[in-house]
Amino acid sequence: MSLRNKVTLIGYTGKEVEMVNFDSGNVKASVSLATSDHYTNAKGEKVEETQWHNLIAFGKVAEIMQKYVPKGKEIAIEGKLTYRSYDDKDGVKRYITEIRVDEILLLGGNK
């Protein structure tokens, strides 16, 4: 078990899972995940800060996400950070950080 590139998050999905089917028969799922943190600022006010993460999954994990993870579902994931880039329609290079999910745990009640 390697700790070199490991991410563990618990949060709520921000949209429905999007699926891509490849000619090889493999599938890819993608969804956004919101995680929130709370702290008290210098004025003594409680502040909530939300971060959004792009999740991707392949194969069996993708199929589980498609079947059991609706928008707003609380999940715990474990995976690794991945980076990629592409050129948009205007020729501008765009960079994307994603978390490739290896394991998923469904939390909370049924929504």
PDB file of C-alpha atoms in Angstrom:
ATOM      1  CA  MET A   1       0.000   0.000   0.000  1.00  0.00           C
ATOM      2  CA  SER A   2       1.583   3.237  -1.161  1.00  0.00           C
ATOM      3  CA  LEU A   3       1.120   6.630   0.477  1.00  0.00           C
ATOM      4  CA  ARG A   4       2.973   8.530  -2.243  1.00  0.00           C
ATOM      5  CA  ASN A   5      -0.078   9.853  -4.104  1.00  0.00           C
ATOM      6  CA  LYS A   6      -3.183   9.229  -2.033  1.00  0.00           C
ATOM      7  CA  VAL A   7      -6.269  11.398  -1.575  1.00  0.00           C
ATOM      8  CA  THR A   8      -9.126  10.689   0.828  1.00  0.00           C
ATOM      9  CA  LEU A   9     -12.196  12.947   0.757  1.00  0.00           C
ATOM     10  CA  ILE A  10     -15.698  12.994   2.209  1.00  0.00           C
ATOM     11  CA  GLY A  11     -18.224  15.305   0.608  1.00  0.00           C
ATOM     12  CA  TYR A  12     -21.394  15.748  -1.408  1.00  0.00           C
ATOM     13  CA  THR A  13     -21.752  15.326  -5.159  1.00  0.00           C
ATOM     14  CA  GLY A  14     -22.609  18.520  -6.998  1.00  0.00           C
ATOM     15  CA  LYS A  15     -24.211  17.056 -10.109  1.00  0.00           C
ATOM     16  CA  GLU A  16     -25.369  13.810 -11.656  1.00  0.00           C
ATOM     17  CA  VAL A  17     -22.630  11.366 -12.644  1.00  0.00           C
ATOM     18  CA  GLU A  18     -21.635  11.708 -16.316  1.00  0.00           C
ATOM     19  CA  MET A  19     -20.673   8.512 -18.131  1.00  0.00           C
ATOM     20  CA  VAL A  20     -18.484   7.936 -21.194  1.00  0.00           C
ATOM     21  CA  ASN A  21     -18.433   4.550 -22.949  1.00  0.00           C
ATOM     22  CA  PHE A  22     -15.265   3.674 -24.854  1.00  0.00           C
ATOM     23  CA  ASP A  23     -15.016   1.444 -27.933  1.00  0.00           C
ATOM     24  CA  SER A  24     -12.915  -0.956 -25.855  1.00  0.00           C
ATOM     25  CA  GLY A  25     -15.923  -1.587 -23.625  1.00  0.00           C
ATOM     26  CA  ASN A  26     -14.469   0.350 -20.693  1.00  0.00           C
ATOM     27  CA  VAL A  27     -16.495   3.104 -18.996  1.00  0.00           C
ATOM     28  CA  LYS A  28     -15.510   6.385 -17.339  1.00  0.00           C
ATOM     29  CA  ALA A  29     -17.574   8.241 -14.738  1.00  0.00           C
ATOM     30  CA  SER A  30     -17.041  11.862 -13.777  1.00  0.00           C
ATOM     31  CA  VAL A  31     -18.692  13.970 -11.087  1.00  0.00           C
ATOM     32  CA  SER A  32     -17.870  16.975  -8.919  1.00  0.00           C
ATOM     33  CA  LEU A  33     -17.518  16.676  -5.143  1.00  0.00           C
ATOM     34  CA  ALA A  34     -17.900  19.494  -2.605  1.00  0.00           C
ATOM     35  CA  THR A  35     -15.983  19.424   0.672  1.00  0.00           C
ATOM     36  CA  SER A  36     -16.513  22.048   3.354  1.00  0.00           C
ATOM     37  CA  ASP A  37     -14.334  23.332   6.137  1.00  0.00           C
ATOM     38  CA  HIS A  38     -15.291  25.651   9.008  1.00  0.00           C
ATOM     39  CA  TYR A  39     -13.117  28.111  10.872  1.00  0.00           C
ATOM     40  CA  THR A  40     -13.427  31.291  12.934  1.00  0.00           C
ATOM     41  CA  ASN A  41     -11.911  34.407  11.377  1.00  0.00           C
ATOM     42  CA  ALA A  42     -10.115  37.267  13.161  1.00  0.00           C
ATOM     43  CA  LYS A  43     -13.465  39.026  13.829  1.00  0.00           C
ATOM     44  CA  GLY A  44     -14.789  35.945  15.629  1.00  0.00           C
ATOM     45  CA  GLU A  45     -17.193  35.085  12.807  1.00  0.00           C
ATOM     46  CA  LYS A  46     -17.733  31.472  11.816  1.00  0.00           C
ATOM     47  CA  VAL A  47     -16.779  30.989   8.150  1.00  0.00           C
ATOM     48  CA  GLU A  48     -17.581  28.037   5.909  1.00  0.00           C
ATOM     49  CA  GLU A  49     -15.252  27.426   2.989  1.00  0.00           C
ATOM     50  CA  THR A  50     -16.227  24.990   0.218  1.00  0.00           C
ATOM     51  CA  GLN A  51     -13.773  23.395  -2.197  1.00  0.00           C
ATOM     52  CA  TRP A  52     -14.842  21.618  -5.400  1.00  0.00           C
ATOM     53  CA  HIS A  53     -13.024  18.543  -6.683  1.00  0.00           C
ATOM     54  CA  ASN A  54     -13.298  16.780 -10.063  1.00  0.00           C
ATOM     55  CA  LEU A  55     -13.631  13.013  -9.633  1.00  0.00           C
ATOM     56  CA  ILE A  56     -13.128  10.391 -12.344  1.00  0.00           C
ATOM     57  CA  ALA A  57     -13.486   6.628 -12.114  1.00  0.00           C
ATOM     58  CA  PHE A  58     -13.154   3.718 -14.498  1.00  0.00           C
ATOM     59  CA  GLY A  59     -14.534   0.189 -14.732  1.00  0.00           C
ATOM     60  CA  LYS A  60     -16.379  -1.271 -11.758  1.00  0.00           C
ATOM     61  CA  VAL A  61     -16.039   1.862  -9.615  1.00  0.00           C
ATOM     62  CA  ALA A  62     -17.546   3.930 -12.461  1.00  0.00           C
ATOM     63  CA  GLU A  63     -20.482   1.534 -12.725  1.00  0.00           C
ATOM     64  CA  ILE A  64     -21.095   1.773  -8.955  1.00  0.00           C
ATOM     65  CA  MET A  65     -21.027   5.563  -9.163  1.00  0.00           C
ATOM     66  CA  GLN A  66     -23.501   5.571 -12.056  1.00  0.00           C
ATOM     67  CA  LYS A  67     -25.915   3.258 -10.262  1.00  0.00           C
ATOM     68  CA  TYR A  68     -25.772   4.515  -6.658  1.00  0.00           C
ATOM     69  CA  VAL A  69     -24.525   8.131  -6.617  1.00  0.00           C
ATOM     70  CA  PRO A  70     -27.168  10.771  -7.423  1.00  0.00           C
ATOM     71  CA  LYS A  71     -26.629  14.535  -7.132  1.00  0.00           C
ATOM     72  CA  GLY A  72     -26.320  15.571  -3.480  1.00  0.00           C
ATOM     73  CA  LYS A  73     -25.198  12.130  -2.236  1.00  0.00           C
ATOM     74  CA  GLU A  74     -22.624  12.044   0.555  1.00  0.00           C
ATOM     75  CA  ILE A  75     -19.698   9.795  -0.355  1.00  0.00           C
ATOM     76  CA  ALA A  76     -16.199   9.002   0.846  1.00  0.00           C
ATOM     77  CA  ILE A  77     -13.567   8.345  -1.795  1.00  0.00           C
ATOM     78  CA  GLU A  78      -9.981   7.248  -1.943  1.00  0.00           C
ATOM     79  CA  GLY A  79      -7.851   7.791  -5.011  1.00  0.00           C
ATOM     80  CA  LYS A  80      -4.923   9.689  -6.465  1.00  0.00           C
ATOM     81  CA  LEU A  81      -4.312  13.101  -7.999  1.00  0.00           C
ATOM     82  CA  THR A  82      -3.975  13.252 -11.772  1.00  0.00           C
ATOM     83  CA  TYR A  83      -3.212  16.199 -14.040  1.00  0.00           C
ATOM     84  CA  ARG A  84      -3.922  16.736 -17.725  1.00  0.00           C
ATOM     85  CA  SER A  85      -4.127  19.552 -20.226  1.00  0.00           C
ATOM     86  CA  TYR A  86      -5.907  20.254 -23.497  1.00  0.00           C
ATOM     87  CA  ASP A  87      -6.324  23.076 -25.998  1.00  0.00           C
ATOM     88  CA  ASP A  88      -9.772  24.689 -25.948  1.00  0.00           C
ATOM     89  CA  LYS A  89     -11.692  25.845 -29.039  1.00  0.00           C
ATOM     90  CA  ASP A  90      -9.764  29.140 -29.025  1.00  0.00           C
ATOM     91  CA  GLY A  91      -6.410  27.370 -28.896  1.00  0.00           C
ATOM     92  CA  VAL A  92      -5.796  28.251 -25.228  1.00  0.00           C
ATOM     93  CA  LYS A  93      -4.119  25.530 -23.171  1.00  0.00           C
ATOM     94  CA  ARG A  94      -6.306  24.484 -20.230  1.00  0.00           C
ATOM     95  CA  TYR A  95      -5.141  22.484 -17.234  1.00  0.00           C
ATOM     96  CA  ILE A  96      -7.311  20.098 -15.207  1.00  0.00           C
ATOM     97  CA  THR A  97      -6.670  18.492 -11.833  1.00  0.00           C
ATOM     98  CA  GLU A  98      -8.728  15.378 -11.172  1.00  0.00           C
ATOM     99  CA  ILE A  99      -8.908  12.689  -8.536  1.00  0.00           C
ATOM    100  CA  ARG A 100      -8.942   9.184  -9.982  1.00  0.00           C
ATOM    101  CA  VAL A 101     -11.170   7.226  -7.608  1.00  0.00           C
ATOM    102  CA  ASP A 102     -10.010   3.740  -6.639  1.00  0.00           C
ATOM    103  CA  GLU A 103     -12.509   3.133  -3.816  1.00  0.00           C
ATOM    104  CA  ILE A 104     -15.874   4.626  -2.940  1.00  0.00           C
ATOM    105  CA  LEU A 105     -18.011   4.376   0.183  1.00  0.00           C
ATOM    106  CA  LEU A 106     -21.652   5.471   0.114  1.00  0.00           C
ATOM    107  CA  LEU A 107     -22.573   7.498   3.197  1.00  0.00           C
ATOM    108  CA  GLY A 108     -25.723   9.082   4.583  1.00  0.00           C
ATOM    109  CA  GLY A 109     -29.255   7.942   3.841  1.00  0.00           C
ATOM    110  CA  ASN A 110     -30.925   7.311   0.522  1.00  0.00           C
ATOM    111  CA  LYS A 111     -31.695  10.542  -1.305  1.00  0.00           C
TER     112      LYS A 111
END
